[in-house]
PDB file of C-alpha atoms in Angstrom:
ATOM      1  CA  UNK A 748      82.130 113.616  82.624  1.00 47.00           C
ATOM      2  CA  UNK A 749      80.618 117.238  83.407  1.00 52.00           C
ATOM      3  CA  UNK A 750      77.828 115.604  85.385  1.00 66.00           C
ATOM      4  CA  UNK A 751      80.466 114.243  87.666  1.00 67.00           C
ATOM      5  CA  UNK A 752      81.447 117.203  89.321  1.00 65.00           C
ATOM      6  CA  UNK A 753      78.004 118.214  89.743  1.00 79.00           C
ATOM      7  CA  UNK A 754      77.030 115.492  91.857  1.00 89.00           C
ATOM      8  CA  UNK A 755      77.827 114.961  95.955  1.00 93.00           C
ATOM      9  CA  UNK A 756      78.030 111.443  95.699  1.00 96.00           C
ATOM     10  CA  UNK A 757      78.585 109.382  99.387  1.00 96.00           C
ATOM     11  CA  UNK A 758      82.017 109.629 100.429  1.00 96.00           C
ATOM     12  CA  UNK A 759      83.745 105.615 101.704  1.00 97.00           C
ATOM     13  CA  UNK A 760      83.945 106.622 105.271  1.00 98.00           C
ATOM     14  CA  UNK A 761      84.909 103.986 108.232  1.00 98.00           C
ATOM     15  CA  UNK A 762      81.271 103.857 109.520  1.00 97.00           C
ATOM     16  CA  UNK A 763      79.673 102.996 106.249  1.00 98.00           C
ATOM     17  CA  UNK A 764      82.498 100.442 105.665  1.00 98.00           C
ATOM     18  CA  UNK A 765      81.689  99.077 109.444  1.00 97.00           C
ATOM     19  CA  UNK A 766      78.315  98.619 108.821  1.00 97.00           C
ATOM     20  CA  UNK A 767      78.903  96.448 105.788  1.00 98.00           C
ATOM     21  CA  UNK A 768      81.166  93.916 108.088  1.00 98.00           C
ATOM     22  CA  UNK A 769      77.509  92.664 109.403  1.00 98.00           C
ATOM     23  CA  UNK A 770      77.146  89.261 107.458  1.00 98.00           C
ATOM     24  CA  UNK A 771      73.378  89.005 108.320  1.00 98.00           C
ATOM     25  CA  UNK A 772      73.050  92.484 106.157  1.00 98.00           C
ATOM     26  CA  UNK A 773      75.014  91.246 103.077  1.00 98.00           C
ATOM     27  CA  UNK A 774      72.931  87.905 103.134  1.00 98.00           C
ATOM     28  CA  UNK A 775      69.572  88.714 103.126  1.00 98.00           C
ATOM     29  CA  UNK A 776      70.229  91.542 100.212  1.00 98.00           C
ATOM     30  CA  UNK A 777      71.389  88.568  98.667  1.00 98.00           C
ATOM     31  CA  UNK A 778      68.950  86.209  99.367  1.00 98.00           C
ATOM     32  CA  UNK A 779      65.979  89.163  99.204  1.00 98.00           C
ATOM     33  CA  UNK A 780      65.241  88.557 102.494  1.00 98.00           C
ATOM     34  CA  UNK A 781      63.240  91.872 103.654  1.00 97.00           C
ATOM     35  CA  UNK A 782      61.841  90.877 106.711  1.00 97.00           C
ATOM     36  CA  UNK A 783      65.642  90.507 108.206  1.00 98.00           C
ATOM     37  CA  UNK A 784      66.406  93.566 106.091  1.00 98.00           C
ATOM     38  CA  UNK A 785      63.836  95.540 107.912  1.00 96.00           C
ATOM     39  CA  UNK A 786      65.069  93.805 111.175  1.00 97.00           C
ATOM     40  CA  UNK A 787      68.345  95.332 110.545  1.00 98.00           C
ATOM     41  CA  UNK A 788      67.318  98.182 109.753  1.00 96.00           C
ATOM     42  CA  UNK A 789      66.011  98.863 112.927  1.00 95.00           C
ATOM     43  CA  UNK A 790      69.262  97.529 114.801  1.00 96.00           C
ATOM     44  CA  UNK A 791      71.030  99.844 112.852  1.00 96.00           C
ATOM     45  CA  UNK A 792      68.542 102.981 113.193  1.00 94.00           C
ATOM     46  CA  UNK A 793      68.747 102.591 117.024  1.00 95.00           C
ATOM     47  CA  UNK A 794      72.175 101.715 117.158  1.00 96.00           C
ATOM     48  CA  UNK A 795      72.900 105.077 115.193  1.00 95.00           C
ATOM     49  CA  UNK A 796      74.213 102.996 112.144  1.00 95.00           C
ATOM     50  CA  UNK A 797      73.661 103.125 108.202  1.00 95.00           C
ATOM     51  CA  UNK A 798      72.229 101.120 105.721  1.00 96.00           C
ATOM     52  CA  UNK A 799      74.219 103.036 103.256  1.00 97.00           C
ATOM     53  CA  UNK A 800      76.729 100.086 104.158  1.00 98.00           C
ATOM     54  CA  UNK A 801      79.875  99.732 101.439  1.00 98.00           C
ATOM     55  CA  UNK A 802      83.033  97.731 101.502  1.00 98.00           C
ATOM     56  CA  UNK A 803      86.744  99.706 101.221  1.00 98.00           C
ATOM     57  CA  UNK A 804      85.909  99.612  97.691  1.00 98.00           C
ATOM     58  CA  UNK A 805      82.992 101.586  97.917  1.00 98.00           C
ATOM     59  CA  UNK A 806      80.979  98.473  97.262  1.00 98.00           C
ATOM     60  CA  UNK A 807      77.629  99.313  98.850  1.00 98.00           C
ATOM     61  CA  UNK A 808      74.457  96.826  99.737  1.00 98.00           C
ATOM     62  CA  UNK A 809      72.833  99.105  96.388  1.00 98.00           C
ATOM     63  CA  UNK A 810      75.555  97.659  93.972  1.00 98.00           C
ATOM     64  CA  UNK A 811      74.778  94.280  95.306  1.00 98.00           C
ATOM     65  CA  UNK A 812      71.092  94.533  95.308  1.00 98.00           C
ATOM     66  CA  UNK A 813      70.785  95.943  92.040  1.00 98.00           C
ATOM     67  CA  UNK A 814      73.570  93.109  90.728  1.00 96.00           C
ATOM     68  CA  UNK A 815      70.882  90.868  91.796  1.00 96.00           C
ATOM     69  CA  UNK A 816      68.430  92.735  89.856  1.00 96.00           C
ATOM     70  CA  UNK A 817      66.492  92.814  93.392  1.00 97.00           C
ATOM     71  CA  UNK A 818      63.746  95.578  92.688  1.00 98.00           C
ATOM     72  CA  UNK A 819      62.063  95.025  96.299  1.00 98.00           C
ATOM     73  CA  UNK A 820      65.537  95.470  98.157  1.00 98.00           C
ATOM     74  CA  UNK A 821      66.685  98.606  96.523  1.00 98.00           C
ATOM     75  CA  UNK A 822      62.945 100.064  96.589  1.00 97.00           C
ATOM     76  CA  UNK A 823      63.312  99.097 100.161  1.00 97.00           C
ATOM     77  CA  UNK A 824      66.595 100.643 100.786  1.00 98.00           C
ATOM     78  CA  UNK A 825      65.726 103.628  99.344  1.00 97.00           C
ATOM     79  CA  UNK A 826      62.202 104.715 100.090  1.00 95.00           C
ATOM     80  CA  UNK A 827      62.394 107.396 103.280  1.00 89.00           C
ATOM     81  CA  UNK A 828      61.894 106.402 106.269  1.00 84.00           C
ATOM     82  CA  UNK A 829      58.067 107.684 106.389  1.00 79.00           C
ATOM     83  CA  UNK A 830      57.133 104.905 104.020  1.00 86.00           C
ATOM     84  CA  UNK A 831      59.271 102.207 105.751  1.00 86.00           C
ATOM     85  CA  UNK A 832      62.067 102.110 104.052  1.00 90.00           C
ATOM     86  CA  UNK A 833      66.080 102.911 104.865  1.00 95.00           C
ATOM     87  CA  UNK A 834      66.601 106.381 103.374  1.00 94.00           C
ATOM     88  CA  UNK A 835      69.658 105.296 101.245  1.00 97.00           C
ATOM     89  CA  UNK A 836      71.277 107.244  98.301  1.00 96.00           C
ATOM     90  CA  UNK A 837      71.277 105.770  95.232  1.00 97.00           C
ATOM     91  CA  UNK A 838      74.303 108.594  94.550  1.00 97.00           C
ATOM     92  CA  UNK A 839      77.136 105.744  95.474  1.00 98.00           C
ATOM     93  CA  UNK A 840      80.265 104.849  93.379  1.00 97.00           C
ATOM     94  CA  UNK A 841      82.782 102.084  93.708  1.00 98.00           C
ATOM     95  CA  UNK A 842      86.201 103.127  93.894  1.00 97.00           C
ATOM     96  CA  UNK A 843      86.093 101.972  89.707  1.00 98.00           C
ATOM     97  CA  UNK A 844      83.429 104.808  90.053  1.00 97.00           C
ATOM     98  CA  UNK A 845      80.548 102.549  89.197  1.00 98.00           C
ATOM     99  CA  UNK A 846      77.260 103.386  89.674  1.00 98.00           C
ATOM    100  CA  UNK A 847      74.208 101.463  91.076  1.00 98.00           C
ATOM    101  CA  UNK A 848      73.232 101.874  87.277  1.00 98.00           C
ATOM    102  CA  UNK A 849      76.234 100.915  85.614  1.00 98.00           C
ATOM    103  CA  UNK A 850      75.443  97.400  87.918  1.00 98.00           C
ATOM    104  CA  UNK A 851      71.585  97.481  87.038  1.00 98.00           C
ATOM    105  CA  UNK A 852      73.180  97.750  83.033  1.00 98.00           C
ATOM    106  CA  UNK A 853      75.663  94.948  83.163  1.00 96.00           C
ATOM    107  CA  UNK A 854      73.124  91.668  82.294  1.00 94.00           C
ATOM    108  CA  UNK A 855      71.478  90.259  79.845  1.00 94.00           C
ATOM    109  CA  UNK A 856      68.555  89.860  81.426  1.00 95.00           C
ATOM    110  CA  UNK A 857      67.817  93.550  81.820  1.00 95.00           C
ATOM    111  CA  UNK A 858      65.723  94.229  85.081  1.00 97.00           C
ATOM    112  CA  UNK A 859      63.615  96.853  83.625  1.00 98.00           C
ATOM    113  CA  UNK A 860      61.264  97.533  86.677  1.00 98.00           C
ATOM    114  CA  UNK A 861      64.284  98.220  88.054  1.00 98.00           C
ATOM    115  CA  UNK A 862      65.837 100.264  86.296  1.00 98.00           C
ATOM    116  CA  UNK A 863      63.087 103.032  86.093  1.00 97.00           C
ATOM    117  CA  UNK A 864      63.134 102.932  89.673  1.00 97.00           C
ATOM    118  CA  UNK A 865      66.764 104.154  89.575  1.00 98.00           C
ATOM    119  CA  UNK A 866      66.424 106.414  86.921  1.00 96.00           C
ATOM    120  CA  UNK A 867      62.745 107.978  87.757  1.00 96.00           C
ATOM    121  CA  UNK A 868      65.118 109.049  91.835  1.00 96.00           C
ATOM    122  CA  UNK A 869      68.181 109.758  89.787  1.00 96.00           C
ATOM    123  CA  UNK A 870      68.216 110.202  86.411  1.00 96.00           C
ATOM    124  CA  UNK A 871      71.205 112.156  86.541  1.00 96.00           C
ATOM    125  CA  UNK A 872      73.054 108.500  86.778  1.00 97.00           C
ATOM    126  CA  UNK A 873      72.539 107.985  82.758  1.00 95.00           C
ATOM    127  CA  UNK A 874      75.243 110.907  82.975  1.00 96.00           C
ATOM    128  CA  UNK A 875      77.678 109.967  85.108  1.00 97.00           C
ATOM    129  CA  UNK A 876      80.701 107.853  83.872  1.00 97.00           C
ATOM    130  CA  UNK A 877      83.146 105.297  85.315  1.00 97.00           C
ATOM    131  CA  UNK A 878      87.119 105.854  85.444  1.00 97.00           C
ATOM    132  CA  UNK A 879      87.673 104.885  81.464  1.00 97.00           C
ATOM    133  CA  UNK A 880      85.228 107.277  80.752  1.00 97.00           C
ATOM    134  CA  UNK A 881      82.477 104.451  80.677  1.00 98.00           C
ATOM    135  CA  UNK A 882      79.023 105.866  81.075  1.00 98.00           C
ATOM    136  CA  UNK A 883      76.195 102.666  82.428  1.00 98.00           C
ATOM    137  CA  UNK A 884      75.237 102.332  78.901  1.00 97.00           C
ATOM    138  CA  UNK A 885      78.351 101.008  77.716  1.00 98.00           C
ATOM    139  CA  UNK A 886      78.227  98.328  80.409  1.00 98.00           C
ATOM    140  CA  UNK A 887      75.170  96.853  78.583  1.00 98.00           C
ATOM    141  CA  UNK A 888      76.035  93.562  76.224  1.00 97.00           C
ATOM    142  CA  UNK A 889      75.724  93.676  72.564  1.00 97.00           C
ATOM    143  CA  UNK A 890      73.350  90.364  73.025  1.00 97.00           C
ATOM    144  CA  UNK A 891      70.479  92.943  74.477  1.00 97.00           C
ATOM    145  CA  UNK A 892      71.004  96.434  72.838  1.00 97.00           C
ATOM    146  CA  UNK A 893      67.735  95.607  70.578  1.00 97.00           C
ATOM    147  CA  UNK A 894      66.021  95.070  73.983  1.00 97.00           C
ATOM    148  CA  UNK A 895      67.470  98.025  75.074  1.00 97.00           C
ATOM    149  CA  UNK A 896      66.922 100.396  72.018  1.00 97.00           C
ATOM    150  CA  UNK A 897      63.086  99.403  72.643  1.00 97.00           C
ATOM    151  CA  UNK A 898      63.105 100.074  76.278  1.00 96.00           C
ATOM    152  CA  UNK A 899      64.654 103.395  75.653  1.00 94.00           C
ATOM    153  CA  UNK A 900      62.672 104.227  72.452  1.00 96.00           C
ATOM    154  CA  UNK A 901      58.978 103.554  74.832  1.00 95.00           C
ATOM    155  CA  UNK A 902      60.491 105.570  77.753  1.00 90.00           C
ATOM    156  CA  UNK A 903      61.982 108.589  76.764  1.00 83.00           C
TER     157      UNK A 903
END
């Protein structure tokens, strides 16, 4: 899609991909643990690490937090620094070129807090599509597309 090109999305480099070996990272984004997350985070600030941690798939913590329909980890992650948070970019793709919304999309239980969150610091995800041309939309399930017409009829 056009919207593809016009976006610098976070390249899979070694460093992101070595911060993501750190086990203690991956389970408290699991387990919403944000008083280790914030521990980390400081490790990894004065270590000269980043929290914009991804596997060699491109993977990142964001993909899993928002899988988990975690609201507090990925407001966490991605409020600047000033406020307390990590500073990550929500512009990350798996190497399927999924988006952290295209993961927020793919439940029936649609995590709606979260999902404004994403869109009101980049709405320009809506746009972006996977390999097969999927856009996050299409990754929702037919059993909550009347949820979802609502949500997107109240919030255009």
């Amino acid at each position: 899609m056009a919207a593809d090109a016009e976006i610098q999305f976070l390249e899979t480099t070694p460093d992101r991909i070595d911060a993501y070996q750190n086990t203690e990272l991956l389970t408290a984004v699991r387990r919403r643990d944000l008083d280790t997350l914030r521990k980390i985070g400081v490790e990894f600030t004065a270590a000269g690490k980043t929290m914009n941690a991804c596997n060699r798939f491109g993977e990142s913590i964001l993909h899993l937090a928002c899988r988990k329909c975690s609201t507090e980890v990925v407001q966490f992650l991605i409020d600047d620094t000033a406020s307390g948070g990590m500073n990550c970019s929500l512009l990350v793709r798996d190497d399927y070129g999924r988006t952290v919304l295209h993961d927020a999309c793919w439940t029936i239980s649609p995590p709606w807090i979260l999902l404004k969150l994403i869109l009101k610091e980049s709405p320009i995800l809506w746009r972006v599509s996977d390999v097969r041309g999927h856009l996050a939309l299409q990754y929702v399930p037919k059993s909550v597309w009347s949820k979802w017409i609502t949500f997107i009829q109240e919030n255009q």
